[in-house]
Amino acid sequence: DEGLQLSLNIEHLGYIGPKRPVVKIVIPEWAEFVASKSGKYFYEIDEQAAKQLSPENYVFFRSEEEAMKAGYQRRTK
């Protein structure tokens, strides 16, 4: 019948639209620097650029030397 309409609630299947699921990452107390697994630069934990990194890809470092030994470059502010 052409007059019938079907409504189906699919919210339980996952997020829809521009919303992204919240990913909670605990930053280790010892971490001073962070980089992205897929990037080539590292940042101080509190830099604005560090906050733009995807939490799923965080790599933490104790020092600049440790980050450089891992192959990352220092990105200046």
PDB file of N, CA and C in Angstrom:
ATOM      1  N   ASP A   1       0.838  -1.183   0.000  1.00  0.00           N
ATOM      2  CA  ASP A   1       0.000   0.000   0.000  1.00  0.00           C
ATOM      3  C   ASP A   1       0.879   1.241   0.000  1.00  0.00           C
ATOM      4  N   GLU A   2       0.657   2.173  -0.895  1.00  0.00           N
ATOM      5  CA  GLU A   2       1.493   3.364  -1.030  1.00  0.00           C
ATOM      6  C   GLU A   2       1.394   4.314   0.155  1.00  0.00           C
ATOM      7  N   GLY A   3       0.340   4.273   0.943  1.00  0.00           N
ATOM      8  CA  GLY A   3       0.153   5.190   2.054  1.00  0.00           C
ATOM      9  C   GLY A   3       0.889   4.794   3.324  1.00  0.00           C
ATOM     10  N   LEU A   4       1.510   3.624   3.378  1.00  0.00           N
ATOM     11  CA  LEU A   4       2.199   3.171   4.579  1.00  0.00           C
ATOM     12  C   LEU A   4       3.588   3.778   4.687  1.00  0.00           C
ATOM     13  N   GLN A   5       3.984   4.117   5.905  1.00  0.00           N
ATOM     14  CA  GLN A   5       5.325   4.624   6.178  1.00  0.00           C
ATOM     15  C   GLN A   5       5.935   3.785   7.283  1.00  0.00           C
ATOM     16  N   LEU A   6       7.202   3.601   7.233  1.00  0.00           N
ATOM     17  CA  LEU A   6       7.912   2.813   8.228  1.00  0.00           C
ATOM     18  C   LEU A   6       8.904   3.717   8.942  1.00  0.00           C
ATOM     19  N   SER A   7       8.912   3.654  10.252  1.00  0.00           N
ATOM     20  CA  SER A   7       9.856   4.426  11.052  1.00  0.00           C
ATOM     21  C   SER A   7      10.684   3.438  11.863  1.00  0.00           C
ATOM     22  N   LEU A   8      11.992   3.615  11.843  1.00  0.00           N
ATOM     23  CA  LEU A   8      12.888   2.692  12.529  1.00  0.00           C
ATOM     24  C   LEU A   8      13.927   3.495  13.298  1.00  0.00           C
ATOM     25  N   ASN A   9      14.002   3.282  14.594  1.00  0.00           N
ATOM     26  CA  ASN A   9      14.976   3.970  15.430  1.00  0.00           C
ATOM     27  C   ASN A   9      16.295   3.190  15.361  1.00  0.00           C
ATOM     28  N   ILE A  10      17.352   3.831  14.831  1.00  0.00           N
ATOM     29  CA  ILE A  10      18.640   3.150  14.669  1.00  0.00           C
ATOM     30  C   ILE A  10      19.738   3.756  15.536  1.00  0.00           C
ATOM     31  N   GLU A  11      19.375   4.591  16.509  1.00  0.00           N
ATOM     32  CA  GLU A  11      20.385   5.233  17.358  1.00  0.00           C
ATOM     33  C   GLU A  11      21.246   4.218  18.098  1.00  0.00           C
ATOM     34  N   HIS A  12      20.675   3.088  18.459  1.00  0.00           N
ATOM     35  CA  HIS A  12      21.420   2.075  19.206  1.00  0.00           C
ATOM     36  C   HIS A  12      22.526   1.419  18.368  1.00  0.00           C
ATOM     37  N   LEU A  13      22.523   1.630  17.074  1.00  0.00           N
ATOM     38  CA  LEU A  13      23.522   1.017  16.197  1.00  0.00           C
ATOM     39  C   LEU A  13      24.851   1.761  16.184  1.00  0.00           C
ATOM     40  N   GLY A  14      24.890   2.946  16.726  1.00  0.00           N
ATOM     41  CA  GLY A  14      26.120   3.730  16.734  1.00  0.00           C
ATOM     42  C   GLY A  14      25.810   5.183  16.478  1.00  0.00           C
ATOM     43  N   TYR A  15      26.861   5.981  16.384  1.00  0.00           N
ATOM     44  CA  TYR A  15      26.630   7.416  16.186  1.00  0.00           C
ATOM     45  C   TYR A  15      26.248   7.716  14.742  1.00  0.00           C
ATOM     46  N   ILE A  16      25.484   8.770  14.590  1.00  0.00           N
ATOM     47  CA  ILE A  16      25.004   9.183  13.279  1.00  0.00           C
ATOM     48  C   ILE A  16      25.373  10.644  13.075  1.00  0.00           C
ATOM     49  N   GLY A  17      25.823  10.999  11.917  1.00  0.00           N
ATOM     50  CA  GLY A  17      26.116  12.399  11.616  1.00  0.00           C
ATOM     51  C   GLY A  17      27.485  12.833  12.084  1.00  0.00           C
ATOM     52  N   PRO A  18      27.628  14.115  12.390  1.00  0.00           N
ATOM     53  CA  PRO A  18      28.945  14.675  12.696  1.00  0.00           C
ATOM     54  C   PRO A  18      29.473  14.330  14.078  1.00  0.00           C
ATOM     55  N   LYS A  19      28.662  13.738  14.936  1.00  0.00           N
ATOM     56  CA  LYS A  19      29.136  13.411  16.278  1.00  0.00           C
ATOM     57  C   LYS A  19      30.153  12.293  16.218  1.00  0.00           C
ATOM     58  N   ARG A  20      31.195  12.435  17.023  1.00  0.00           N
ATOM     59  CA  ARG A  20      32.200  11.381  17.131  1.00  0.00           C
ATOM     60  C   ARG A  20      32.112  10.778  18.521  1.00  0.00           C
ATOM     61  N   PRO A  21      32.369   9.507  18.644  1.00  0.00           N
ATOM     62  CA  PRO A  21      32.364   8.927  19.982  1.00  0.00           C
ATOM     63  C   PRO A  21      33.475   9.548  20.825  1.00  0.00           C
ATOM     64  N   VAL A  22      33.233   9.673  22.094  1.00  0.00           N
ATOM     65  CA  VAL A  22      34.225  10.257  23.000  1.00  0.00           C
ATOM     66  C   VAL A  22      35.250   9.191  23.341  1.00  0.00           C
ATOM     67  N   VAL A  23      36.516   9.523  23.131  1.00  0.00           N
ATOM     68  CA  VAL A  23      37.606   8.621  23.464  1.00  0.00           C
ATOM     69  C   VAL A  23      38.330   9.217  24.659  1.00  0.00           C
ATOM     70  N   LYS A  24      38.337   8.491  25.750  1.00  0.00           N
ATOM     71  CA  LYS A  24      38.998   8.986  26.950  1.00  0.00           C
ATOM     72  C   LYS A  24      40.379   8.362  27.053  1.00  0.00           C
ATOM     73  N   ILE A  25      41.378   9.220  27.068  1.00  0.00           N
ATOM     74  CA  ILE A  25      42.758   8.782  27.165  1.00  0.00           C
ATOM     75  C   ILE A  25      43.342   9.339  28.461  1.00  0.00           C
ATOM     76  N   VAL A  26      43.998   8.499  29.222  1.00  0.00           N
ATOM     77  CA  VAL A  26      44.672   8.949  30.423  1.00  0.00           C
ATOM     78  C   VAL A  26      46.114   9.259  30.053  1.00  0.00           C
ATOM     79  N   ILE A  27      46.501  10.504  30.295  1.00  0.00           N
ATOM     80  CA  ILE A  27      47.883  10.910  30.004  1.00  0.00           C
ATOM     81  C   ILE A  27      48.751  10.487  31.176  1.00  0.00           C
ATOM     82  N   PRO A  28      49.791   9.704  30.920  1.00  0.00           N
ATOM     83  CA  PRO A  28      50.667   9.276  32.014  1.00  0.00           C
ATOM     84  C   PRO A  28      51.308  10.478  32.715  1.00  0.00           C
ATOM     85  N   GLU A  29      51.482  10.376  34.016  1.00  0.00           N
ATOM     86  CA  GLU A  29      52.074  11.470  34.794  1.00  0.00           C
ATOM     87  C   GLU A  29      53.464  11.846  34.298  1.00  0.00           C
ATOM     88  N   TRP A  30      54.197  10.886  33.815  1.00  0.00           N
ATOM     89  CA  TRP A  30      55.576  11.121  33.390  1.00  0.00           C
ATOM     90  C   TRP A  30      55.668  11.778  32.013  1.00  0.00           C
ATOM     91  N   ALA A  31      54.574  11.800  31.262  1.00  0.00           N
ATOM     92  CA  ALA A  31      54.595  12.285  29.873  1.00  0.00           C
ATOM     93  C   ALA A  31      54.766  13.804  29.815  1.00  0.00           C
ATOM     94  N   GLU A  32      55.759  14.240  29.086  1.00  0.00           N
ATOM     95  CA  GLU A  32      56.015  15.672  28.860  1.00  0.00           C
ATOM     96  C   GLU A  32      55.722  16.067  27.416  1.00  0.00           C
ATOM     97  N   PHE A  33      55.800  15.073  26.517  1.00  0.00           N
ATOM     98  CA  PHE A  33      55.636  15.323  25.083  1.00  0.00           C
ATOM     99  C   PHE A  33      54.709  14.276  24.488  1.00  0.00           C
ATOM    100  N   VAL A  34      54.091  14.647  23.368  1.00  0.00           N
ATOM    101  CA  VAL A  34      53.182  13.737  22.678  1.00  0.00           C
ATOM    102  C   VAL A  34      53.355  13.907  21.172  1.00  0.00           C
ATOM    103  N   ALA A  35      53.119  12.816  20.460  1.00  0.00           N
ATOM    104  CA  ALA A  35      53.152  12.820  18.998  1.00  0.00           C
ATOM    105  C   ALA A  35      52.028  11.924  18.518  1.00  0.00           C
ATOM    106  N   SER A  36      51.795  11.932  17.223  1.00  0.00           N
ATOM    107  CA  SER A  36      50.820  11.038  16.624  1.00  0.00           C
ATOM    108  C   SER A  36      51.562   9.867  15.990  1.00  0.00           C
ATOM    109  N   LYS A  37      51.002   8.687  16.121  1.00  0.00           N
ATOM    110  CA  LYS A  37      51.605   7.497  15.501  1.00  0.00           C
ATOM    111  C   LYS A  37      51.816   7.697  14.011  1.00  0.00           C
ATOM    112  N   SER A  38      50.933   8.471  13.387  1.00  0.00           N
ATOM    113  CA  SER A  38      51.011   8.655  11.937  1.00  0.00           C
ATOM    114  C   SER A  38      51.691   9.972  11.543  1.00  0.00           C
ATOM    115  N   GLY A  39      52.183  10.728  12.522  1.00  0.00           N
ATOM    116  CA  GLY A  39      52.808  12.017  12.225  1.00  0.00           C
ATOM    117  C   GLY A  39      54.321  11.956  12.267  1.00  0.00           C
ATOM    118  N   LYS A  40      54.943  13.129  12.104  1.00  0.00           N
ATOM    119  CA  LYS A  40      56.401  13.180  12.168  1.00  0.00           C
ATOM    120  C   LYS A  40      56.900  14.218  13.172  1.00  0.00           C
ATOM    121  N   TYR A  41      55.977  14.908  13.840  1.00  0.00           N
ATOM    122  CA  TYR A  41      56.351  15.930  14.809  1.00  0.00           C
ATOM    123  C   TYR A  41      55.881  15.559  16.207  1.00  0.00           C
ATOM    124  N   PHE A  42      56.588  16.087  17.214  1.00  0.00           N
ATOM    125  CA  PHE A  42      56.143  15.932  18.593  1.00  0.00           C
ATOM    126  C   PHE A  42      55.950  17.303  19.216  1.00  0.00           C
ATOM    127  N   TYR A  43      55.135  17.343  20.265  1.00  0.00           N
ATOM    128  CA  TYR A  43      54.717  18.594  20.897  1.00  0.00           C
ATOM    129  C   TYR A  43      54.751  18.455  22.414  1.00  0.00           C
ATOM    130  N   GLU A  44      54.856  19.589  23.105  1.00  0.00           N
ATOM    131  CA  GLU A  44      54.674  19.573  24.547  1.00  0.00           C
ATOM    132  C   GLU A  44      53.220  19.224  24.818  1.00  0.00           C
ATOM    133  N   ILE A  45      52.984  18.529  25.894  1.00  0.00           N
ATOM    134  CA  ILE A  45      51.638  18.048  26.218  1.00  0.00           C
ATOM    135  C   ILE A  45      50.600  19.166  26.214  1.00  0.00           C
ATOM    136  N   ASP A  46      50.964  20.346  26.710  1.00  0.00           N
ATOM    137  CA  ASP A  46      49.976  21.422  26.857  1.00  0.00           C
ATOM    138  C   ASP A  46      49.887  22.369  25.661  1.00  0.00           C
ATOM    139  N   GLU A  47      50.617  22.096  24.586  1.00  0.00           N
ATOM    140  CA  GLU A  47      50.542  22.949  23.389  1.00  0.00           C
ATOM    141  C   GLU A  47      49.190  22.771  22.694  1.00  0.00           C
ATOM    142  N   GLN A  48      48.715  23.827  22.073  1.00  0.00           N
ATOM    143  CA  GLN A  48      47.449  23.776  21.344  1.00  0.00           C
ATOM    144  C   GLN A  48      47.504  22.742  20.213  1.00  0.00           C
ATOM    145  N   ALA A  49      48.627  22.665  19.529  1.00  0.00           N
ATOM    146  CA  ALA A  49      48.765  21.698  18.430  1.00  0.00           C
ATOM    147  C   ALA A  49      48.633  20.260  18.937  1.00  0.00           C
ATOM    148  N   ALA A  50      49.104  19.997  20.135  1.00  0.00           N
ATOM    149  CA  ALA A  50      48.995  18.651  20.705  1.00  0.00           C
ATOM    150  C   ALA A  50      47.535  18.282  20.933  1.00  0.00           C
ATOM    151  N   LYS A  51      46.727  19.269  21.264  1.00  0.00           N
ATOM    152  CA  LYS A  51      45.317  19.024  21.525  1.00  0.00           C
ATOM    153  C   LYS A  51      44.549  18.720  20.243  1.00  0.00           C
ATOM    154  N   GLN A  52      45.150  19.005  19.095  1.00  0.00           N
ATOM    155  CA  GLN A  52      44.514  18.726  17.808  1.00  0.00           C
ATOM    156  C   GLN A  52      44.781  17.304  17.323  1.00  0.00           C
ATOM    157  N   LEU A  53      45.693  16.605  17.978  1.00  0.00           N
ATOM    158  CA  LEU A  53      46.014  15.236  17.582  1.00  0.00           C
ATOM    159  C   LEU A  53      44.860  14.305  17.937  1.00  0.00           C
ATOM    160  N   SER A  54      44.730  13.256  17.180  1.00  0.00           N
ATOM    161  CA  SER A  54      43.698  12.260  17.447  1.00  0.00           C
ATOM    162  C   SER A  54      44.126  11.397  18.636  1.00  0.00           C
ATOM    163  N   PRO A  55      43.320  11.368  19.693  1.00  0.00           N
ATOM    164  CA  PRO A  55      43.704  10.616  20.892  1.00  0.00           C
ATOM    165  C   PRO A  55      44.000   9.138  20.638  1.00  0.00           C
ATOM    166  N   GLU A  56      43.365   8.567  19.635  1.00  0.00           N
ATOM    167  CA  GLU A  56      43.606   7.157  19.329  1.00  0.00           C
ATOM    168  C   GLU A  56      45.037   6.900  18.868  1.00  0.00           C
ATOM    169  N   ASN A  57      45.729   7.960  18.422  1.00  0.00           N
ATOM    170  CA  ASN A  57      47.073   7.809  17.866  1.00  0.00           C
ATOM    171  C   ASN A  57      48.179   8.389  18.736  1.00  0.00           C
ATOM    172  N   TYR A  58      47.869   8.759  19.978  1.00  0.00           N
ATOM    173  CA  TYR A  58      48.879   9.350  20.857  1.00  0.00           C
ATOM    174  C   TYR A  58      50.065   8.416  21.094  1.00  0.00           C
ATOM    175  N   VAL A  59      51.243   9.010  21.107  1.00  0.00           N
ATOM    176  CA  VAL A  59      52.476   8.360  21.541  1.00  0.00           C
ATOM    177  C   VAL A  59      53.105   9.329  22.529  1.00  0.00           C
ATOM    178  N   PHE A  60      53.383   8.876  23.742  1.00  0.00           N
ATOM    179  CA  PHE A  60      53.901   9.752  24.791  1.00  0.00           C
ATOM    180  C   PHE A  60      55.400   9.563  24.982  1.00  0.00           C
ATOM    181  N   PHE A  61      56.062  10.658  25.374  1.00  0.00           N
ATOM    182  CA  PHE A  61      57.500  10.640  25.615  1.00  0.00           C
ATOM    183  C   PHE A  61      57.829  11.401  26.898  1.00  0.00           C
ATOM    184  N   ARG A  62      58.899  10.964  27.556  1.00  0.00           N
ATOM    185  CA  ARG A  62      59.377  11.630  28.768  1.00  0.00           C
ATOM    186  C   ARG A  62      60.220  12.853  28.439  1.00  0.00           C
ATOM    187  N   SER A  63      60.907  12.806  27.313  1.00  0.00           N
ATOM    188  CA  SER A  63      61.842  13.883  26.981  1.00  0.00           C
ATOM    189  C   SER A  63      61.883  14.126  25.479  1.00  0.00           C
ATOM    190  N   GLU A  64      62.473  15.262  25.115  1.00  0.00           N
ATOM    191  CA  GLU A  64      62.672  15.568  23.693  1.00  0.00           C
ATOM    192  C   GLU A  64      63.593  14.542  23.059  1.00  0.00           C
ATOM    193  N   GLU A  65      64.622  14.161  23.802  1.00  0.00           N
ATOM    194  CA  GLU A  65      65.588  13.191  23.280  1.00  0.00           C
ATOM    195  C   GLU A  65      64.912  11.861  22.954  1.00  0.00           C
ATOM    196  N   GLU A  66      64.018  11.430  23.829  1.00  0.00           N
ATOM    197  CA  GLU A  66      63.306  10.173  23.602  1.00  0.00           C
ATOM    198  C   GLU A  66      62.446  10.259  22.336  1.00  0.00           C
ATOM    199  N   ALA A  67      61.777  11.387  22.152  1.00  0.00           N
ATOM    200  CA  ALA A  67      60.938  11.572  20.961  1.00  0.00           C
ATOM    201  C   ALA A  67      61.790  11.600  19.695  1.00  0.00           C
ATOM    202  N   MET A  68      62.936  12.265  19.758  1.00  0.00           N
ATOM    203  CA  MET A  68      63.816  12.336  18.589  1.00  0.00           C
ATOM    204  C   MET A  68      64.412  10.972  18.261  1.00  0.00           C
ATOM    205  N   LYS A  69      64.747  10.201  19.290  1.00  0.00           N
ATOM    206  CA  LYS A  69      65.266   8.850  19.052  1.00  0.00           C
ATOM    207  C   LYS A  69      64.214   7.962  18.387  1.00  0.00           C
ATOM    208  N   ALA A  70      62.934   8.268  18.639  1.00  0.00           N
ATOM    209  CA  ALA A  70      61.839   7.505  18.030  1.00  0.00           C
ATOM    210  C   ALA A  70      61.550   7.967  16.603  1.00  0.00           C
ATOM    211  N   GLY A  71      62.276   9.004  16.138  1.00  0.00           N
ATOM    212  CA  GLY A  71      62.137   9.451  14.760  1.00  0.00           C
ATOM    213  C   GLY A  71      61.267  10.675  14.552  1.00  0.00           C
ATOM    214  N   TYR A  72      60.838  11.307  15.640  1.00  0.00           N
ATOM    215  CA  TYR A  72      60.001  12.506  15.527  1.00  0.00           C
ATOM    216  C   TYR A  72      60.860  13.763  15.581  1.00  0.00           C
ATOM    217  N   GLN A  73      60.357  14.833  14.974  1.00  0.00           N
ATOM    218  CA  GLN A  73      61.034  16.127  14.976  1.00  0.00           C
ATOM    219  C   GLN A  73      60.280  17.079  15.877  1.00  0.00           C
ATOM    220  N   ARG A  74      61.003  18.040  16.454  1.00  0.00           N
ATOM    221  CA  ARG A  74      60.382  19.055  17.294  1.00  0.00           C
ATOM    222  C   ARG A  74      59.650  20.060  16.417  1.00  0.00           C
ATOM    223  N   ARG A  75      58.385  20.295  16.710  1.00  0.00           N
ATOM    224  CA  ARG A  75      57.609  21.302  15.978  1.00  0.00           C
ATOM    225  C   ARG A  75      57.576  22.546  16.853  1.00  0.00           C
ATOM    226  N   THR A  76      58.081  23.657  16.329  1.00  0.00           N
ATOM    227  CA  THR A  76      58.122  24.883  17.120  1.00  0.00           C
ATOM    228  C   THR A  76      56.752  25.517  17.176  1.00  0.00           C
ATOM    229  N   LYS A  77      56.512  26.225  18.266  1.00  0.00           N
ATOM    230  CA  LYS A  77      55.204  26.867  18.501  1.00  0.00           C
ATOM    231  C   LYS A  77      54.909  27.918  17.499  1.00  0.00           C
TER     232      LYS A  77
END
